[in-house]
Amino acid sequence: MALNSFQILTLLLLITSSGSTPSPNYLKLPLLLRRPTPPPSATQILSSDTLRLASLCSKSPIVSAATLGSGQYLVTLLLGTPPQTLKLVADTGSDLIWAKCSARTNRTNHPTHSAFFFRKTTSFRPHHCYDSTCRLVSHHRVSHCNHTRRHSPCRYSYAYSDGSETTGVFSVEKSTLSTSSADRVEFENISFGCAFHLAGASLTGGAFSGAQGVMGLGRGPISFSTQLGRKFGNKFSYCLMDYTISPPPSSFLTIGKYQNDSVLRFTPLISNPLSPTFYYISIRHVYINKSKLRIDPSVWALDQFGNGGSIIDSGTTLTFFPKPAYEKIFSALDQLLADVPSPEEPTPGFDLCLNMTDAPRNLRLPRLKFKLAGGAAFEPPPRNYFIATEEGVMCLAVRPVGSDSGFAVIGNLMQQGFLFEFDRVKSRVGFSRHGCALGD
């Protein structure tokens, strides 16, 4: 029986991955929060999310946190022999692991940690352009192979919705991970994009400074979570803490099983063959203060053309709902908050803003609850969907998707304070408000 390309890559990883782990079940990696200077305004975050949403809707390759500092959770990855330290954006909405690369051997005019210097490592190896693994890179064209060269490398090109682009060589390298317990774990072969060329404001502007690339955590065969998944039970989880707190609490990413199933509430993962990267879940009903809203179930459905549905995305800050659902939610919240004064100048781009300076002292913001497939209920606190946009002003951090057929995106703000576990063996997502402290 012939092996397909996914099975070949999985077998390769099983054979070549090595190194002891601090636990037989999981690796726990700190997630670092990158704060741009100056911090982005609520309007800038909305603009950034709108751009990312366009990428998601077009089902094209995307990069999280590439614009205006949205979704700023970074993972430390050491690549090479000897290891070089890189900071990569953790992104559940893309598959490719890529890092800025430099062919220089002298770092005098190219600061350390600004890029991966592949000539300074003894374990770097490009994939050959005819390798089956090379075909796993989206948008790779076999015609790029040089038929006259025996060692033609696997070249890739990713173009983003705003016109930005990363191109380079799909390669193999030794990687080292620093865990939250200060241990280091080595893996002999990680496939990643060595990006020699970046173009466009998203990737070359100051907003992307502090990050040297992206760690794709999607469902595809080349993602970080897939490449290490078989060694750790095909599970990963993360906890994103409130980044409005200064200093912010510690967030983390875990590869492998971290929490007991009894602690988590589960909902099934849905597969969308037309968008295989994303983690789709099914929203059944929405409640506000225990009252169920009359939203047609078809609004949340994933149709035969791959449209609709709801995804969990670590790289989008705000939450987006299809327009029919958003209008029902907005109308109910607006009625419940009718006695709260509006600010003299509402924050541009946000429909529901509150003047908290003049609000009643005993004001209790309405509670949202999402009933999911499988019976699980997701009940985020109000601070996960009302954000301070300026001094004394709070706005609803939920926006409509432009078209009636758009899909829902549960952004990282809505996820804060919850542990989310992605179990790809049982095809389900678990979540809990317990276990989010780094020391738990």
Short mmCIF file of C-alpha atoms in Angstrom, two decimals, residues 252-426:
data_model
loop_
_atom_site.label_atom_id
_atom_site.label_comp_id
_atom_site.label_asym_id
_atom_site.label_seq_id
_atom_site.Cartn_x
_atom_site.Cartn_y
_atom_site.Cartn_z
CA PHE A 252 1.26 29.45 27.70
CA LEU A 253 1.08 26.92 24.88
CA THR A 254 1.12 23.20 25.64
CA ILE A 255 1.93 20.41 23.19
CA GLY A 256 0.32 17.20 24.48
CA LYS A 257 -2.25 16.37 27.12
CA TYR A 258 -2.23 18.95 29.92
CA GLN A 259 -5.54 18.70 31.79
CA ASN A 260 -7.71 15.75 32.82
CA ASP A 261 -10.79 15.33 30.65
CA SER A 262 -13.00 15.68 33.73
CA VAL A 263 -11.99 19.35 34.01
CA LEU A 264 -12.88 20.20 30.42
CA ARG A 265 -16.15 20.68 28.56
CA PHE A 266 -16.00 19.38 25.00
CA THR A 267 -17.57 20.24 21.68
CA PRO A 268 -16.87 18.40 18.39
CA LEU A 269 -14.45 19.73 15.80
CA ILE A 270 -15.97 20.01 12.34
CA SER A 271 -13.95 19.35 9.20
CA ASN A 272 -14.24 21.67 6.22
CA PRO A 273 -12.44 20.15 3.20
CA LEU A 274 -12.38 23.57 1.52
CA SER A 275 -10.65 25.17 4.54
CA PRO A 276 -8.74 22.28 6.16
CA THR A 277 -6.50 24.53 8.26
CA PHE A 278 -9.15 25.99 10.58
CA TYR A 279 -10.66 24.66 13.80
CA TYR A 280 -14.42 24.74 13.22
CA ILE A 281 -16.99 24.28 15.98
CA SER A 282 -20.79 24.41 15.89
CA ILE A 283 -22.72 27.15 17.74
CA ARG A 284 -26.31 26.06 18.37
CA HIS A 285 -27.83 28.85 20.46
CA VAL A 286 -26.92 32.19 22.04
CA TYR A 287 -28.28 33.33 25.40
CA ILE A 288 -28.15 36.75 27.04
CA ASN A 289 -28.94 36.72 30.78
CA LYS A 290 -30.41 33.22 30.35
CA SER A 291 -32.81 34.32 27.59
CA LYS A 292 -32.34 32.44 24.31
CA LEU A 293 -32.16 34.67 21.25
CA ARG A 294 -34.23 33.80 18.20
CA ILE A 295 -31.45 33.18 15.72
CA ASP A 296 -32.13 30.80 12.86
CA PRO A 297 -29.79 27.76 13.23
CA SER A 298 -28.91 28.05 9.53
CA VAL A 299 -27.02 31.28 10.35
CA TRP A 300 -24.32 29.19 12.08
CA ALA A 301 -24.32 26.29 9.60
CA LEU A 302 -21.42 25.24 7.40
CA ASP A 303 -22.75 24.76 3.87
CA GLN A 304 -21.67 22.41 1.07
CA PHE A 305 -19.50 25.11 -0.50
CA GLY A 306 -17.40 25.56 2.64
CA ASN A 307 -19.05 28.84 3.63
CA GLY A 308 -20.32 29.70 7.10
CA GLY A 309 -19.52 27.85 10.30
CA SER A 310 -17.55 29.12 13.29
CA ILE A 311 -13.80 28.96 13.87
CA ILE A 312 -11.60 29.44 16.93
CA ASP A 313 -8.70 31.72 16.02
CA SER A 314 -5.80 32.80 18.22
CA GLY A 315 -4.66 35.45 15.74
CA THR A 316 -7.84 37.57 15.64
CA THR A 317 -8.43 39.84 18.61
CA LEU A 318 -12.13 40.71 18.36
CA THR A 319 -15.02 38.31 17.73
CA PHE A 320 -17.00 38.38 14.49
CA PHE A 321 -20.49 36.97 13.89
CA PRO A 322 -22.61 36.63 10.75
CA LYS A 323 -24.69 39.76 10.28
CA PRO A 324 -28.10 38.16 11.14
CA ALA A 325 -26.72 36.81 14.44
CA TYR A 326 -24.87 40.02 15.25
CA GLU A 327 -28.00 42.13 14.76
CA LYS A 328 -29.95 39.99 17.23
CA ILE A 329 -27.14 40.12 19.81
CA PHE A 330 -26.65 43.87 19.39
CA SER A 331 -30.37 44.61 19.67
CA ALA A 332 -30.73 42.58 22.89
CA LEU A 333 -27.68 44.18 24.52
CA ASP A 334 -28.72 47.65 23.40
CA GLN A 335 -32.12 47.24 25.07
CA LEU A 336 -30.65 45.90 28.30
CA LEU A 337 -28.18 48.81 28.45
CA ALA A 338 -30.63 51.54 27.40
CA ASP A 339 -30.22 53.34 30.74
CA VAL A 340 -26.44 53.60 30.42
CA PRO A 341 -25.39 56.89 28.77
CA SER A 342 -23.43 56.82 25.54
CA PRO A 343 -20.13 58.71 25.23
CA GLU A 344 -20.23 62.07 23.49
CA GLU A 345 -17.88 60.69 20.85
CA PRO A 346 -18.35 56.94 20.29
CA THR A 347 -15.27 55.00 19.23
CA PRO A 348 -15.20 54.77 15.41
CA GLY A 349 -16.07 51.31 14.11
CA PHE A 350 -17.90 50.14 17.24
CA ASP A 351 -21.71 50.13 17.40
CA LEU A 352 -22.35 49.86 21.13
CA CYS A 353 -20.27 52.06 23.44
CA LEU A 354 -20.93 52.98 27.08
CA ASN A 355 -19.96 56.03 29.12
CA MET A 356 -18.71 54.19 32.19
CA THR A 357 -17.90 57.46 34.02
CA ASP A 358 -21.60 58.31 34.27
CA ALA A 359 -22.90 54.73 34.44
CA PRO A 360 -24.69 53.48 37.58
CA ARG A 361 -22.25 52.24 40.20
CA ASN A 362 -24.06 48.92 40.53
CA LEU A 363 -24.11 48.32 36.77
CA ARG A 364 -23.84 44.66 35.84
CA LEU A 365 -23.08 44.04 32.21
CA PRO A 366 -25.23 41.41 30.45
CA ARG A 367 -23.92 37.86 30.38
CA LEU A 368 -23.44 36.00 27.11
CA LYS A 369 -23.66 32.22 26.84
CA PHE A 370 -23.05 30.09 23.77
CA LYS A 371 -24.60 26.62 23.63
CA LEU A 372 -22.39 24.42 21.47
CA ALA A 373 -22.82 21.08 19.75
CA GLY A 374 -22.48 18.20 22.19
CA GLY A 375 -24.18 20.14 24.98
CA ALA A 376 -21.19 22.21 26.17
CA ALA A 377 -21.83 25.83 27.16
CA PHE A 378 -19.20 28.54 26.75
CA GLU A 379 -19.85 31.41 29.18
CA PRO A 380 -17.18 34.12 28.95
CA PRO A 381 -17.18 36.98 31.47
CA PRO A 382 -18.20 40.46 30.20
CA ARG A 383 -14.56 41.66 30.14
CA ASN A 384 -14.05 39.20 27.27
CA TYR A 385 -16.51 41.05 25.02
CA PHE A 386 -16.60 44.62 26.40
CA ILE A 387 -13.26 46.43 26.10
CA ALA A 388 -12.00 49.85 27.17
CA THR A 389 -11.47 51.81 23.96
CA GLU A 390 -10.50 55.04 25.73
CA GLU A 391 -10.63 56.59 29.20
CA GLY A 392 -14.09 55.98 30.69
CA VAL A 393 -15.48 54.31 27.54
CA MET A 394 -16.24 50.62 26.98
CA CYS A 395 -17.44 49.16 23.70
CA LEU A 396 -18.81 45.82 22.55
CA ALA A 397 -15.84 43.89 21.11
CA VAL A 398 -18.03 41.95 18.69
CA ARG A 399 -18.48 42.97 15.06
CA PRO A 400 -20.57 41.72 12.13
CA VAL A 401 -19.13 39.86 9.19
CA GLY A 402 -19.81 41.88 6.05
CA SER A 403 -21.97 39.40 4.16
CA ASP A 404 -24.96 37.41 5.35
CA SER A 405 -23.16 34.20 4.41
CA GLY A 406 -20.04 35.02 6.45
CA PHE A 407 -18.70 32.77 9.16
CA ALA A 408 -18.10 33.40 12.86
CA VAL A 409 -14.64 33.93 14.35
CA ILE A 410 -14.10 33.48 18.09
CA GLY A 411 -11.14 35.81 18.67
CA ASN A 412 -8.47 35.70 21.35
CA LEU A 413 -10.13 38.37 23.49
CA MET A 414 -13.22 36.17 23.88
CA GLN A 415 -10.93 33.25 24.77
CA GLN A 416 -8.99 34.99 27.54
CA GLY A 417 -8.83 33.23 30.87
CA PHE A 418 -9.90 29.87 29.41
CA LEU A 419 -7.74 26.84 28.72
CA PHE A 420 -8.52 25.53 25.22
CA GLU A 421 -7.44 22.00 24.29
CA PHE A 422 -7.49 20.82 20.66
CA ASP A 423 -7.82 17.02 20.58
CA ARG A 424 -7.27 15.90 17.01
CA VAL A 425 -7.54 12.17 17.74
CA LYS A 426 -11.10 12.49 19.04
#
